Structure formats: structure tokens, C-alpha cells
XYZ file of C-alpha atoms in Angstrom:
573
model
C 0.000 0.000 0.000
C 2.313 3.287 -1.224
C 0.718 6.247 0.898
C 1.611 9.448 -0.410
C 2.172 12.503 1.912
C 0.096 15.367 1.727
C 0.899 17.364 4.838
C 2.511 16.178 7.917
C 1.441 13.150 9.712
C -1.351 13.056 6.693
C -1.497 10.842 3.901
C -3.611 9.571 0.979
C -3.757 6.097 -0.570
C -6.710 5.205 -3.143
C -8.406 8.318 -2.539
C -8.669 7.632 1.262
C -6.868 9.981 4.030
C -4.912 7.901 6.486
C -2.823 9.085 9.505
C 0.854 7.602 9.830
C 3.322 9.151 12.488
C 6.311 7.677 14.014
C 6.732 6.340 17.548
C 10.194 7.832 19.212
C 12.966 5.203 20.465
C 12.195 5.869 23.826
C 8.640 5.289 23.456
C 8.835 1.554 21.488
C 8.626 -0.355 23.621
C 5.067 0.935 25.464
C 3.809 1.519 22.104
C 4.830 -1.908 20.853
C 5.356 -0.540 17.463
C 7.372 1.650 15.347
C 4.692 3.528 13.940
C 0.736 4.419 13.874
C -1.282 3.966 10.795
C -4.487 4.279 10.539
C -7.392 4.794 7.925
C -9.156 8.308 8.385
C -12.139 6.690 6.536
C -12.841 9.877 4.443
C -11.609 11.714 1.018
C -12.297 14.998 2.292
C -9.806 17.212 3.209
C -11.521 19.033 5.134
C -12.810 16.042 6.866
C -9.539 14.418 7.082
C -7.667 17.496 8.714
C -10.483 17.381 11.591
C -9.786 13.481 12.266
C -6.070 14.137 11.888
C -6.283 16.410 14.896
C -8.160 14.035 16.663
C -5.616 11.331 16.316
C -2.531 13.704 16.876
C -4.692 14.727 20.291
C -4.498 10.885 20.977
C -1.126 10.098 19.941
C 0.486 13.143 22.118
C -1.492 11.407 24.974
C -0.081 8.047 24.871
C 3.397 9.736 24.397
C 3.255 11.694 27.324
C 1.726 8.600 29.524
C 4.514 6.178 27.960
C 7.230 8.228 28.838
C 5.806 9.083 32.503
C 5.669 5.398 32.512
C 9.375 5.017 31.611
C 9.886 7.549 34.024
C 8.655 5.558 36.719
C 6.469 9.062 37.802
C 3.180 6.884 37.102
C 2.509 3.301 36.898
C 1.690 2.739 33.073
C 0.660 -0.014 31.489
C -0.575 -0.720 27.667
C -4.332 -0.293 28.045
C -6.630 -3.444 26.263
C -7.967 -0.756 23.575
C -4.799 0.663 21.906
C -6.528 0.896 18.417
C -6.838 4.055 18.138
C -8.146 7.588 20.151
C -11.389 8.212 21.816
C -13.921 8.218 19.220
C -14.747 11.343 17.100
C -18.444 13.049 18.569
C -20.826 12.144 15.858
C -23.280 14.319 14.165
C -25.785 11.755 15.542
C -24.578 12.022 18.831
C -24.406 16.054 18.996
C -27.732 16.130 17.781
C -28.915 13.959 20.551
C -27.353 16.218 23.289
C -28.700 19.334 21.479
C -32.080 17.704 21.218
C -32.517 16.842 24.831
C -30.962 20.275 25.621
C -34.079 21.930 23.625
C -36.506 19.809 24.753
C -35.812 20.159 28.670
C -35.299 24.129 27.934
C -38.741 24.087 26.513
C -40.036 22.306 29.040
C -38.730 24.192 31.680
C -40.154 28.103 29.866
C -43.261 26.977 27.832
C -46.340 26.003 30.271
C -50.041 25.189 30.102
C -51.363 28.924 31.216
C -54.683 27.634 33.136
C -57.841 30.163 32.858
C -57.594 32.968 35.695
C -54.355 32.110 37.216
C -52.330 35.042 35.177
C -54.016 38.233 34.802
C -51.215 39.570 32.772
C -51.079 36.666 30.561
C -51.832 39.494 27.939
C -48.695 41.123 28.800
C -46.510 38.167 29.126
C -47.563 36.802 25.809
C -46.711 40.481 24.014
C -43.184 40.110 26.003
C -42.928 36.165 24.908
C -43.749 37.105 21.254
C -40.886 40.239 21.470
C -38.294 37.126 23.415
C -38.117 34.782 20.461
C -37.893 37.704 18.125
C -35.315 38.685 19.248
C -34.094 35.240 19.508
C -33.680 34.709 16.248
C -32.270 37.778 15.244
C -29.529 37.133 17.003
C -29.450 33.554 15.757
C -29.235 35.578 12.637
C -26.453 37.459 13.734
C -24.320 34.186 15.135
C -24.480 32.578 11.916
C -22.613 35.714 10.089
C -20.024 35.289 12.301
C -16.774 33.059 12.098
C -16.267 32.342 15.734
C -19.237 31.308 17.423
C -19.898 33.790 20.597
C -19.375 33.648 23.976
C -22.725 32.867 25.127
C -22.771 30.024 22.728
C -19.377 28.653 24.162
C -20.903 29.048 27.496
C -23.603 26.263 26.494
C -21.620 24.370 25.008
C -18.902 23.872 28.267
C -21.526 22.972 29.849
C -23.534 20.362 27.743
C -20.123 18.927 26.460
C -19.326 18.148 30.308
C -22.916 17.295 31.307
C -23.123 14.284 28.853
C -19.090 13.697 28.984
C -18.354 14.599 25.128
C -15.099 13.926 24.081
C -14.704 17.706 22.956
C -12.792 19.925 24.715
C -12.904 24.012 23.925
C -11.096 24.745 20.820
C -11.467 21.171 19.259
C -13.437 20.504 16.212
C -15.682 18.828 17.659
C -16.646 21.537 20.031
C -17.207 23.728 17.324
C -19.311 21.089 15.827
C -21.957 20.902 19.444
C -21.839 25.314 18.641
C -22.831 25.111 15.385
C -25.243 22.238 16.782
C -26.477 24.814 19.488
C -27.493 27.463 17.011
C -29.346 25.417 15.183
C -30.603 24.537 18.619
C -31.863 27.994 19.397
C -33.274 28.404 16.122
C -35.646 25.601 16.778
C -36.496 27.068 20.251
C -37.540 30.610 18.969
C -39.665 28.678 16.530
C -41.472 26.390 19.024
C -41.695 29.569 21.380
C -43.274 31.524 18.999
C -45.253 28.567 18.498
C -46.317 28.336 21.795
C -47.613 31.656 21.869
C -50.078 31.116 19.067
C -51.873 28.238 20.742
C -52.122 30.010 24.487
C -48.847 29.384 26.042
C -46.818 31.361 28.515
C -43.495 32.044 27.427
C -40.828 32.946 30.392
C -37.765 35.154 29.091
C -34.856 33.540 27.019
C -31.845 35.784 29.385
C -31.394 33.131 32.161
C -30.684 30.596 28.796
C -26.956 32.142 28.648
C -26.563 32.317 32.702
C -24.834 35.011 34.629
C -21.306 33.574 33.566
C -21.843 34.052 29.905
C -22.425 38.014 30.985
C -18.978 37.678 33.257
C -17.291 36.059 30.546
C -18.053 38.567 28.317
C -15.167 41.751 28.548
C -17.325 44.939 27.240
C -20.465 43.396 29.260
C -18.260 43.095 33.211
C -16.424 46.544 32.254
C -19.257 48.463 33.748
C -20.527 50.512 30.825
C -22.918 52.847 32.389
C -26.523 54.625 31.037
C -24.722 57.872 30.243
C -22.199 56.567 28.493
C -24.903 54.627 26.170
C -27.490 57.685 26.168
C -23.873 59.936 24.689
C -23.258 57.511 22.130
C -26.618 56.986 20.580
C -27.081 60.779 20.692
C -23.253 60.784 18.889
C -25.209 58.677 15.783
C -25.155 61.133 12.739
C -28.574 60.748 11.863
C -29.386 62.924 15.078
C -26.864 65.746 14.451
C -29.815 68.225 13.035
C -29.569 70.797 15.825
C -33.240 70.660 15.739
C -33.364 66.824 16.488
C -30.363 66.738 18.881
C -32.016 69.456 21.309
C -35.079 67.039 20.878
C -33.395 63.949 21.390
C -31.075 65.181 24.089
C -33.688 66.897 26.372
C -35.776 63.781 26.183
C -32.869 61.356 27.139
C -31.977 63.475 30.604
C -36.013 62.359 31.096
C -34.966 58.514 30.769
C -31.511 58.750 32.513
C -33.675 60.070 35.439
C -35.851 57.233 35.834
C -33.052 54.662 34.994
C -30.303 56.488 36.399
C -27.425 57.758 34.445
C -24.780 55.855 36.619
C -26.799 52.460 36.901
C -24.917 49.712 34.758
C -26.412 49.378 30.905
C -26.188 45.580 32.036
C -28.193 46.055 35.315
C -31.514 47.567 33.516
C -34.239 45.855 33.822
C -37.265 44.855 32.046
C -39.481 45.904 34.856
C -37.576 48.971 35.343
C -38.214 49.970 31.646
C -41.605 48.970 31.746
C -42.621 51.463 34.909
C -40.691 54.228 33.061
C -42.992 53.899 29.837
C -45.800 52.558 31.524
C -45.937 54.733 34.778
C -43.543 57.622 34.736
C -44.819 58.505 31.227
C -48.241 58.221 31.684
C -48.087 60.943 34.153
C -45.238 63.476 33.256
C -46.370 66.631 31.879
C -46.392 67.538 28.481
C -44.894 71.034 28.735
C -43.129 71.500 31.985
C -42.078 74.831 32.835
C -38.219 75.922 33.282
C -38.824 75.817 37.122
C -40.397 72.611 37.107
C -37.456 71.050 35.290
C -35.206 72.140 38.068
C -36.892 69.208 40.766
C -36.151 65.980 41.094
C -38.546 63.828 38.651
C -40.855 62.493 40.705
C -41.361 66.217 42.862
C -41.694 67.474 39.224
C -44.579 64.610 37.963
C -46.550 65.452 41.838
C -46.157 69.295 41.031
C -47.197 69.178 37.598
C -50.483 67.100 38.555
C -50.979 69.349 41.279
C -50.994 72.533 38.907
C -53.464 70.169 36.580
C -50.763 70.692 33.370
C -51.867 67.924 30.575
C -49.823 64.865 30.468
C -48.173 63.401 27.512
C -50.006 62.671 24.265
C -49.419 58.437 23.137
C -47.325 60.322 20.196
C -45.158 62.248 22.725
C -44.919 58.643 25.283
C -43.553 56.882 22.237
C -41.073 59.280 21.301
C -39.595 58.807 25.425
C -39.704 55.054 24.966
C -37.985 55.169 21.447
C -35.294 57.135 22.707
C -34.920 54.632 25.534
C -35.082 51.844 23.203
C -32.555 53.255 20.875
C -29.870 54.140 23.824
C -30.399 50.054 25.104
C -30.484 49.186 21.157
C -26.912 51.098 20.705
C -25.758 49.437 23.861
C -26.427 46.074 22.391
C -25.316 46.473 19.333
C -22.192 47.989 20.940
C -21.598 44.337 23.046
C -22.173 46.042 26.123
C -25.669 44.004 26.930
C -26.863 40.816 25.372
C -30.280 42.029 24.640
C -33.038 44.959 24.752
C -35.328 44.853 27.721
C -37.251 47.808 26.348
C -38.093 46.282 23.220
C -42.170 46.219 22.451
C -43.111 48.858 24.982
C -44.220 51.051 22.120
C -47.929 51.936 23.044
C -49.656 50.880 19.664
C -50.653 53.485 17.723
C -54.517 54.850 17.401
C -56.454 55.659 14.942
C -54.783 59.220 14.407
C -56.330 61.889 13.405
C -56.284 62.301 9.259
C -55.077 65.962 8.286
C -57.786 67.117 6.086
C -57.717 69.781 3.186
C -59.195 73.091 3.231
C -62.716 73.229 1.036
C -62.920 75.865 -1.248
C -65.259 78.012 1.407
C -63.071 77.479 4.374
C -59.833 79.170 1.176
C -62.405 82.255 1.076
C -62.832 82.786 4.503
C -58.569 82.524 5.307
C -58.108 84.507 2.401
C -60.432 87.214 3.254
C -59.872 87.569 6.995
C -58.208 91.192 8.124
C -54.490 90.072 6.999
C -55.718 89.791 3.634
C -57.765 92.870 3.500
C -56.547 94.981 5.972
C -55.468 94.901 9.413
C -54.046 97.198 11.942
C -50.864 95.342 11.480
C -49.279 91.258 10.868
C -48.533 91.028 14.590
C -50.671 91.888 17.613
C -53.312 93.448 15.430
C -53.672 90.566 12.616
C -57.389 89.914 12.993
C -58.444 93.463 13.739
C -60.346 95.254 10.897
C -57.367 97.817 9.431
C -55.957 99.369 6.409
C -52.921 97.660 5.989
C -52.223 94.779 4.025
C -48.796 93.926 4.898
C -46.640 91.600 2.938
C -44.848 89.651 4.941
C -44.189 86.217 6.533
C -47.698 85.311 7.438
C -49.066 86.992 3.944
C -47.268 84.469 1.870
C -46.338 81.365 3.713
C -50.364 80.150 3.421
C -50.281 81.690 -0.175
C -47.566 79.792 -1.255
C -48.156 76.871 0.508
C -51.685 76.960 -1.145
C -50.237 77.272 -4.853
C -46.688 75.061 -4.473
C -47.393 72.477 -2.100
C -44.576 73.910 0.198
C -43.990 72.166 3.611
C -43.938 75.331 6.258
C -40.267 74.603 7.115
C -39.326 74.785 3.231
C -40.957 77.992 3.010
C -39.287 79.031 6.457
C -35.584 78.342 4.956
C -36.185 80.195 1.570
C -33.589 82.733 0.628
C -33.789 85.455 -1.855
C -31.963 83.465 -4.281
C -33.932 80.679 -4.029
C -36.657 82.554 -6.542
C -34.896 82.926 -9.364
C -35.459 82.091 -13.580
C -34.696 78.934 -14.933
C -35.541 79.026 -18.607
C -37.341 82.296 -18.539
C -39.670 80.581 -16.043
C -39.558 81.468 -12.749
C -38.866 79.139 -9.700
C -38.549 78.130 -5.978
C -35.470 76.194 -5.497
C -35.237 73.920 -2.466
C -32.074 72.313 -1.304
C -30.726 71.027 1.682
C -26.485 72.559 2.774
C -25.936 70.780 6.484
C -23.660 73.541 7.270
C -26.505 76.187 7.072
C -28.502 74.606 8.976
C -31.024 73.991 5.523
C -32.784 70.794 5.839
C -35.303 69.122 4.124
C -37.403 66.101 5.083
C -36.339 63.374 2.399
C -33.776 63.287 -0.317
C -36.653 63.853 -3.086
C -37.542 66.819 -1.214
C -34.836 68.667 -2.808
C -36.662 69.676 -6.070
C -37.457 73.145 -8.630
C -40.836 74.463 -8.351
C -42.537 76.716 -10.776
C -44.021 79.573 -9.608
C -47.622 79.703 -10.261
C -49.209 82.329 -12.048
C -51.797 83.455 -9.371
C -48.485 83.991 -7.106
C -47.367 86.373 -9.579
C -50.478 88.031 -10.024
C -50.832 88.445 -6.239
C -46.948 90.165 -6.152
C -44.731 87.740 -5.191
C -41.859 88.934 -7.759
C -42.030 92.760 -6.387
C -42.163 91.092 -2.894
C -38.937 89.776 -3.448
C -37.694 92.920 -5.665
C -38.296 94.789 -2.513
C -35.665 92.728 -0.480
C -32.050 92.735 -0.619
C -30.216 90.801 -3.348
C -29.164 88.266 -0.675
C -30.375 86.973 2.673
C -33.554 85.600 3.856
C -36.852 85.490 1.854
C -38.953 86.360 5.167
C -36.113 88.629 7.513
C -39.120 89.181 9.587
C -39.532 85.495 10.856
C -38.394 84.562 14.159
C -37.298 81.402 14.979
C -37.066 78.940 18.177
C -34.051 78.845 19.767
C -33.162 76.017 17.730
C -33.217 78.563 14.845
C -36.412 77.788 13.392
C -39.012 79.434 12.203
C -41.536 77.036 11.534
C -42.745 76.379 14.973
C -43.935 80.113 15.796
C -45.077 79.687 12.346
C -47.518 76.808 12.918
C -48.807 77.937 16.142
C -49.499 81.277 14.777
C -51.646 80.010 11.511
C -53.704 77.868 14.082
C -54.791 80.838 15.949
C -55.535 82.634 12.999
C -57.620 79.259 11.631
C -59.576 79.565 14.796
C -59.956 83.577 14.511
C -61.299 83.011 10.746
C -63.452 80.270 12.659
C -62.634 77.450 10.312
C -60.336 75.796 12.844
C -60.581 72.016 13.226
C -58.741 69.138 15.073
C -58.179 67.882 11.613
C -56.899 71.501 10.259
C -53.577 73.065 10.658
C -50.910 74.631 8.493
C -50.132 71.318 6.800
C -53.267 71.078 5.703
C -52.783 73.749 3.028
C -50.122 71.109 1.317
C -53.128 68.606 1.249
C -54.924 71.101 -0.270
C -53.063 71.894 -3.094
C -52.567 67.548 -3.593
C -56.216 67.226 -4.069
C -55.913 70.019 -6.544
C -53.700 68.004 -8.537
C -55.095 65.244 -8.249
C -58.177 66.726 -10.132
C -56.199 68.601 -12.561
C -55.450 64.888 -13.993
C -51.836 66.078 -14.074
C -49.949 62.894 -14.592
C -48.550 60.852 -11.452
C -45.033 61.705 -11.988
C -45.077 64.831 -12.041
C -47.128 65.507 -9.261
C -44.300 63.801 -7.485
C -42.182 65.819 -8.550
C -43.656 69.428 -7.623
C -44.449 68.015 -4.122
C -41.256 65.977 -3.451
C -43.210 63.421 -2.798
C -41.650 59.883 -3.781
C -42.888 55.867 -4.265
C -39.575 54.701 -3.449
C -39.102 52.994 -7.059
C -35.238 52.906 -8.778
C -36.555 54.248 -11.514
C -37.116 57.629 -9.716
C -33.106 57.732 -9.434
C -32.668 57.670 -13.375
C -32.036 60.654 -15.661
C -31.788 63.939 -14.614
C -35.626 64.795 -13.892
C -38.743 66.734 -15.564
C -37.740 69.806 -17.802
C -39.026 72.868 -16.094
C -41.755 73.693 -18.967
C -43.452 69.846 -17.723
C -43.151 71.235 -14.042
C -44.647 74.515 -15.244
C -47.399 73.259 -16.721
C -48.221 70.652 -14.149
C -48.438 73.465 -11.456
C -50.723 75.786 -13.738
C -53.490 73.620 -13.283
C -53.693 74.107 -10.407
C -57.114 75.751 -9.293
C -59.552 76.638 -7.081
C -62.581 77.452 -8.870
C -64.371 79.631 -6.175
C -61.371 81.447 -4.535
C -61.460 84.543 -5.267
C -57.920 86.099 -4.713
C -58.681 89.477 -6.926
C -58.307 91.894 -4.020
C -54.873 91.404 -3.547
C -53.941 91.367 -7.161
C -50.961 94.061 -8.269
């Protein structure tokens, strides 16, 4: 039989691997041989090279025992089964440990919930269903990975050693009971989720990895704290909008109260997330005043129900408990916690309120209040019967919101140069530049309006003629502190809806942009192009091809615009 040597200790005859290795001299005589050789029983390389380190695991065994032996340092004598090393763990055999594992984990977290004996079964099963989600996303995640992780290593220590598996750490055959475990907790998120859809109670999945797998874990025991996790999801450039990060930031103080900045990212709890969105929220005020921010949080929550201030609106609870969510989310994904406890405390959202257009009698009444036909002046004096028509911020904003479909922060950001000709026809440009501050709410926002022709007639050209060749298109608007103006904006155009006494809880500034949709809609102006003058977008590739609509196609689109009954000829120039 000629073997032929294809790495060390490794050879292949017939298209079989077979391991050969020579005994040492001093070595003979316990080994009663000169050398080993013995079929691999495989072709694969692959295969072969995981056997081979098997046998060279056995072979450095018996050396070390022979020559202890020789050594007289421990009685040794040639054992009845020298054929070969302890036998390789079999697929069949990992699968039979991994099997029972599931089965008594399953056991042991899935029960028969009898009638009446778990008022918050409701609850649990919500928090079940959210457990083997996340489950198998980070199944998900393991499987991407080369190494399996520690958690996985952790179960497998154990489970080799419970059912005495010839597979020590770092062996191929303990990487053969990890990959066997994943596949392991694949099957228990399914029967969990399972479980759940017939009536089952489902406990949590965290006790599964055991408080060693957290201990063994370096970025998990180095004490990474709530601050430290609330600074680095705040850090993520999608919240680096001034606007947003004031937002963002003043709400995160809010959850670093309740959780406490210095308490260990590891050491929040479920329960201690679910108070915060489920009782902290559901009574801190909506609006708290400068000095009641200054108390502690629960002094501030008693105060502000004492004083009878409103509490938080569902919209403004889930924006607390995203922001929580996202600092535990950035924590996890950062390997400083093995899961999210605040997952699925969302409150689900209500039947909101649809924003609804303006009809074509509410237009004449707006358009004919004071403002529009004289006032004493745009400020303090907007609704009182004047003779002033002043054309400013609040004259145009609902004007050209009306006629362009303008969002109230894209009118709020116009410059001067931001009307201008393009092809004889004249335009609104809209663009977002981070470094002014200019943003917009998608990328398809950034479009070229034409002006429409009733915007022209009204004097929107010698409004802008008036102004300085640069700078702002409304000087006169004053922003927030986070510089804009679109806030004071709003609020003031929903006193002046309810002073023209067509204000709604469906109406508000926004509504204007609704407006002018429906106006396209039944100008049978084509799809595409209706997109295109309201930046609106259906998320298709196509969109992303060739460089847009010509102006004259925009132009058109926008002059059918109409509103059949307004009547804007007072303010004509």
C-alpha cells in the first residue's frame, strides 16, 4: 500500500486519508510498534484534517503517559484498547445532546397557562412574542459570524461536560456541538413563537446564557454605564440636526432620570423599563415649565399634577420610549448588553387623526380675513379690521403653501436666491447645505418648483424685488431657539384658523399642502409629475434615473392648479 504525503502526519492512498506518524525510540517499547497507521475513513480534506487532529490529540497522549511510565512518575501499562483515540463526537450524537438540551429548555419556559391564574397573561404573551424575536435575530447574527460567541461557548462547556463529550474548547468537535447549538436555538424561537399562538406562557430567554456568559463577556463586566450609552446613541449622525439633537437630548436626561445615568447598561431591567414607559410617562407633563425642570422627577410629575398641566399625548410617550429603546439598542449592538429589555413597549398606535384639506369656502374665509384685507398690522393686530395689508411672513407662507405644495419649514428656509429664472420661467429652489442649517425632510424633497401664475399676479416677484439681493426670503420670521421658524409659524396660523373660525382638530398649516394635492389630483396632471412638484416619492429605482422633468413639464403641471371659487382678486398688483 504506497501512501503518499500530503501534509505532515497526513497521507492519501486510493483516494482515502490515512494518519501515519512515528513512535520515538524511547517510546517503542510501550507503544509496541514503530509507527501508527491508521485509515481516516474519508476523502475529504476538510474532513480528514479534523480526524487528523483528533488522532494527533491521541497520539500526544499516549506519548506523554509512555514516557511518565518510563519515568517511573506513574505506573503505566498498555491499556486493552490501543486501536486508536477516543472516538470522534458524531453528528448523531451532537444532535442527541442538542435535542434533549431543547426539549428540557422548553419544558422548563413553555407552560399550560390555566384560565384565571395570570391576569397579565396578555402582557406576558406580548413580552414572549418580542423574546423569540429577538431570539432569532440574534441567531441571525451568530451565523454571520466566524467564531461562534461567547454565550454560545458558554452552552456548550456545559452540555459537552454534562453528557461527557469527548470535545474539549477549541477542538473541532466543540465547534461542531456550537454550530449544533445554534441550530438549537433556532428551533427554540420557533417552538416559542409557536407556543404563543396556541395560548402558552413564554418565560424570558436571558437566564438561557446564565450570569457567567455576561462575566465572561469583557465589554459586558467593564461596567458601561446609562450615560455613556445615552452619549453615544445621541453621537449617531442621523441625530446631528440641531433641531433633532435638542429634541433627542432633552428627552434622554427624562430617561436617565428614571433609569439612572450611573446604573450599569447591564443592570436595567425589564421591569424597570416597563414602569418608566408605563408609569412615569403616563403621568409626566407635556410642557413642563423651566422651574419645574429644576426638581427631582418624581417632585416634578406630583407638582405638575398638582398645577393640573396635561400629560403626555401616546405620540409624545412613544417618542420617550424610542429614545430609551434606541440608547439600550446602541448598547447592544455595541456588546455592552446581550439584549433589549425595552423592546415592544411602544404603546400601539390609534387611529390618528387624518389631516384634512381646506374646502374651497373654508380658502375664502382665510383669504379674506383682516391680513388679507386689511389689518391694523401682521402682529398683535392681525385679525383686527385695518388698512394695511402687509406683505410679509404670514401673507405668503399660506399663499404659497396653497399654490406650491410647500412644507412650512421649506418655506421658512427660503432665501432670496432661491426665486430665481430657470428658462425664462420662474422658480422656488429647495435644497438642503448641512452647514446652514437647511434641511429638508427626504432626499426627493430637494426639487425646482414653478411659480404659479396666481403667485405672480398676487406680487410675489415685487415682494422679493423689494428685499435685498441676498439673505432671507422672510427677515421678519423669528425662529425657536433652535433657529427655526416654523414652529412660531404653525402655532401662529392655528390661531388665525380659529380667529377666521374654520379651525378644526383635523386643520392646521399642513393642511394647506393637502390642499393643493387634491388640486392636482383633479387637474389629472400625470402621477409623476405631481411627485415631482411636491417631493413626494414611491420609493421605485426608476425615480433615481435621468436627470428629472424639464421645467416647462413642471410649469405646466403646477398651472393647473385651481380653485374654482377662490377669489384672490383683491390682492392682485
Amino acid at each position: 500500500m504506497a501512501l503518499k504525503a500530503v501534509e505532515q502526519h497526513l497521507y492519501l492512498v486510493a483516494g482515502t486519508f490515512w494518519f501515519r506518524r512515528g513512535v520515538p525510540k524511547d517510546a517503542r517499547q510501550a507503544f509496541g510498534c514503530t509507527e501508527i497507521k491508521r485509515s481516516l475513513h474519508t476523502g475529504d480534506r476538510r474532513e480528514a484534517r479534523i480526524r487528523l487532529a483528533q488522532w494527533q490529540r491521541w497520539f500526544d497522549m499516549k506519548l506523554s503517559e509512555a514516557r511518565r511510565g518510563a519515568e517511573g512518575t506513574k505506573p503505566w501499562s498498555r491499556p486493552q484498547n490501543w486501536g486508536g483515540p477516543p472516538r470522534l463526537v458524531s453528528d448523531s450524537e451532537t444532535d442527541s445532546v442538542i435535542r434533549a438540551w431543547v426539549k428540557d429548555y422548553l419544558d422548563r419556559t413553555t407552560v399550560e397557562t390555566a384560565t384565571g391564574l395570570r391576569p397579565d397573561f396578555a402582557q406576558d404573551r406580548s413580552e414572549g412574542r418580542i423574546t423569540a424575536q429577538n431570539l432569532l435575530a440574534d441567531v441571525a447574527r451568530m451565523r454571520e459570524t466566524d467564531e461562534p460567541p461567547l454565550r454560545v461557548m458558554w452552552i456548550a462547556e456545559r452540555l459537552v461536560e454534562e453528557a461527557n463529550l469527548d470535545a474539549p474548547k477549541g477542538s473541532p468537535g466543540f465547534s461542531r456541538v456550537c454550530r449544533k447549538i445554534i441550530d438549537g436555538l433556532t428551533e427554540i424561537a420557533a417552538q416559542q413563537e409557536a407556543a404563543l399562538k396556541t395560548g402558552q406562557f413564554v418565560a424570558a430567554n436571558q437566564e438561557m446564557f446564565g450570569a457567567q456568559a455576561y462575566s465572561n463577556d469583557a465589554k459586558i463586566a467593564s461596567g458601561f454605564t446609562m450615560r455613556e450609552a445615552a452619549e453615544g446613541y445621541l453621537a449617531e449622525p442621523a441625530k446631528q440636526n440641531p433641531k433633532t439633537q435638542g429634541l433627542y437630548r432633552a428627552r434622554a436626561e427624562v430617561v436617565l432620570e428614571a433609569l439612572g445615568e450611573n446604573t450599569l447598561v447591564r443592570d436595567v431591567t425589564r421591569q424597570a423599563c416597563r414602569a418608566f414607559a408605563n408609569e412615569t410617562l403616563l403621568r409626566y407633563p407635556a410642557r413642563p415649565s423651566s422651574s419645574l425642570k429644576e426638581l427631582p422627577l418624581e417632585e416634578r410629575i406630583i407638582e405638575a399634577q398638582r398645577l393640573g398641566l396635561r400629560p403626555l399625548s401616546d405620540s409624545s410617550r412613544n417618542l420617550y420610549i424610542e429614545i430609551m429603546a434606541g440608547m439600550l439598542s446602541w448598547a447592544k449592538n455595541e456588546g455592552h448588553r446581550l439584549d433589549n429589555p425595552s423592546e415592544g413597549l411602544r404603546l400601539k398606535k390609534r387611529s390618528t387623526r387624518k389631516r384634512l384639506p381646506f374646502s374651497e369656502a373654508e380658502l375664502q374665509r382665510i383669504f379674506t380675513a383682516p391680513i388679507y384685507t386689511g389689518c391694523q398690522n401682521d402682529e398683535s393686530g392681525y385679525a383686527k379690521p385695518g388698512s394695511s395689508i402687509i406683505r410679509r411672513h404670514r401673507f405668503w407662507a399660506p399663499l404659497i403653501s396653497l399654490y406650491s405644495g410647500l412644507r412650512i419649514n421649506e418655506i421658512c428656509q427660503l432665501d432670496v436666491q432661491d426665486v430665481l429664472q430657470k428658462k425664462g420661467i420662474w422658480v422656488i429652489r429647495l435644497w438642503a447645505d448641512e452647514d446652514r442649517g437647511r434641511t429638508l425632510k427626504t432626499p426627493g424633497s430637494e426639487r425646482l418648483v414653478p411659480i404659479h401664475s396666481k403667485l405672480l399676479e398676487v406680487g410675489l416677484l415685487d415682494y422679493r424685488a423689494s428685499l435685498l439681493s441676498s439673505g432671507r426670503l422672510f427677515p421678519d420670521l423669528v425662529g425657536n431657539p433652535d433657529g427655526y421658524g416654523s414652529g412660531p409659524l404653525s402655532k401662529w396660523f392655528s390661531h388665525f384658523l380659529g380667529k377666521t373660525g374654520v379651525k378644526t382638530e383635523q386643520n392646521c398649516f399642513h393642511s394647506l399642502r393637502h390642499t393643493f394635492r387634491d388640486a392636482l389630483r383633479n387637474s389629472e396632471t400625470r402621477i409623476d409629475v405631481q411627485r415631482a412638484l411636491g417631493g413626494w416619492s414611491d420609493g421605485s429605482v426608476s425615480e433615481r434615473y435621468g436627470a428629472g422633468h424639464s421645467v416647462t413639464v413642471l410649469r405646466d403641471g403646477i398651472e393647473r392648479v385651481a380653485y374654482e371659487s377662490l377669489d384672490l382678486s383683491h390682492l392682485s398688483k
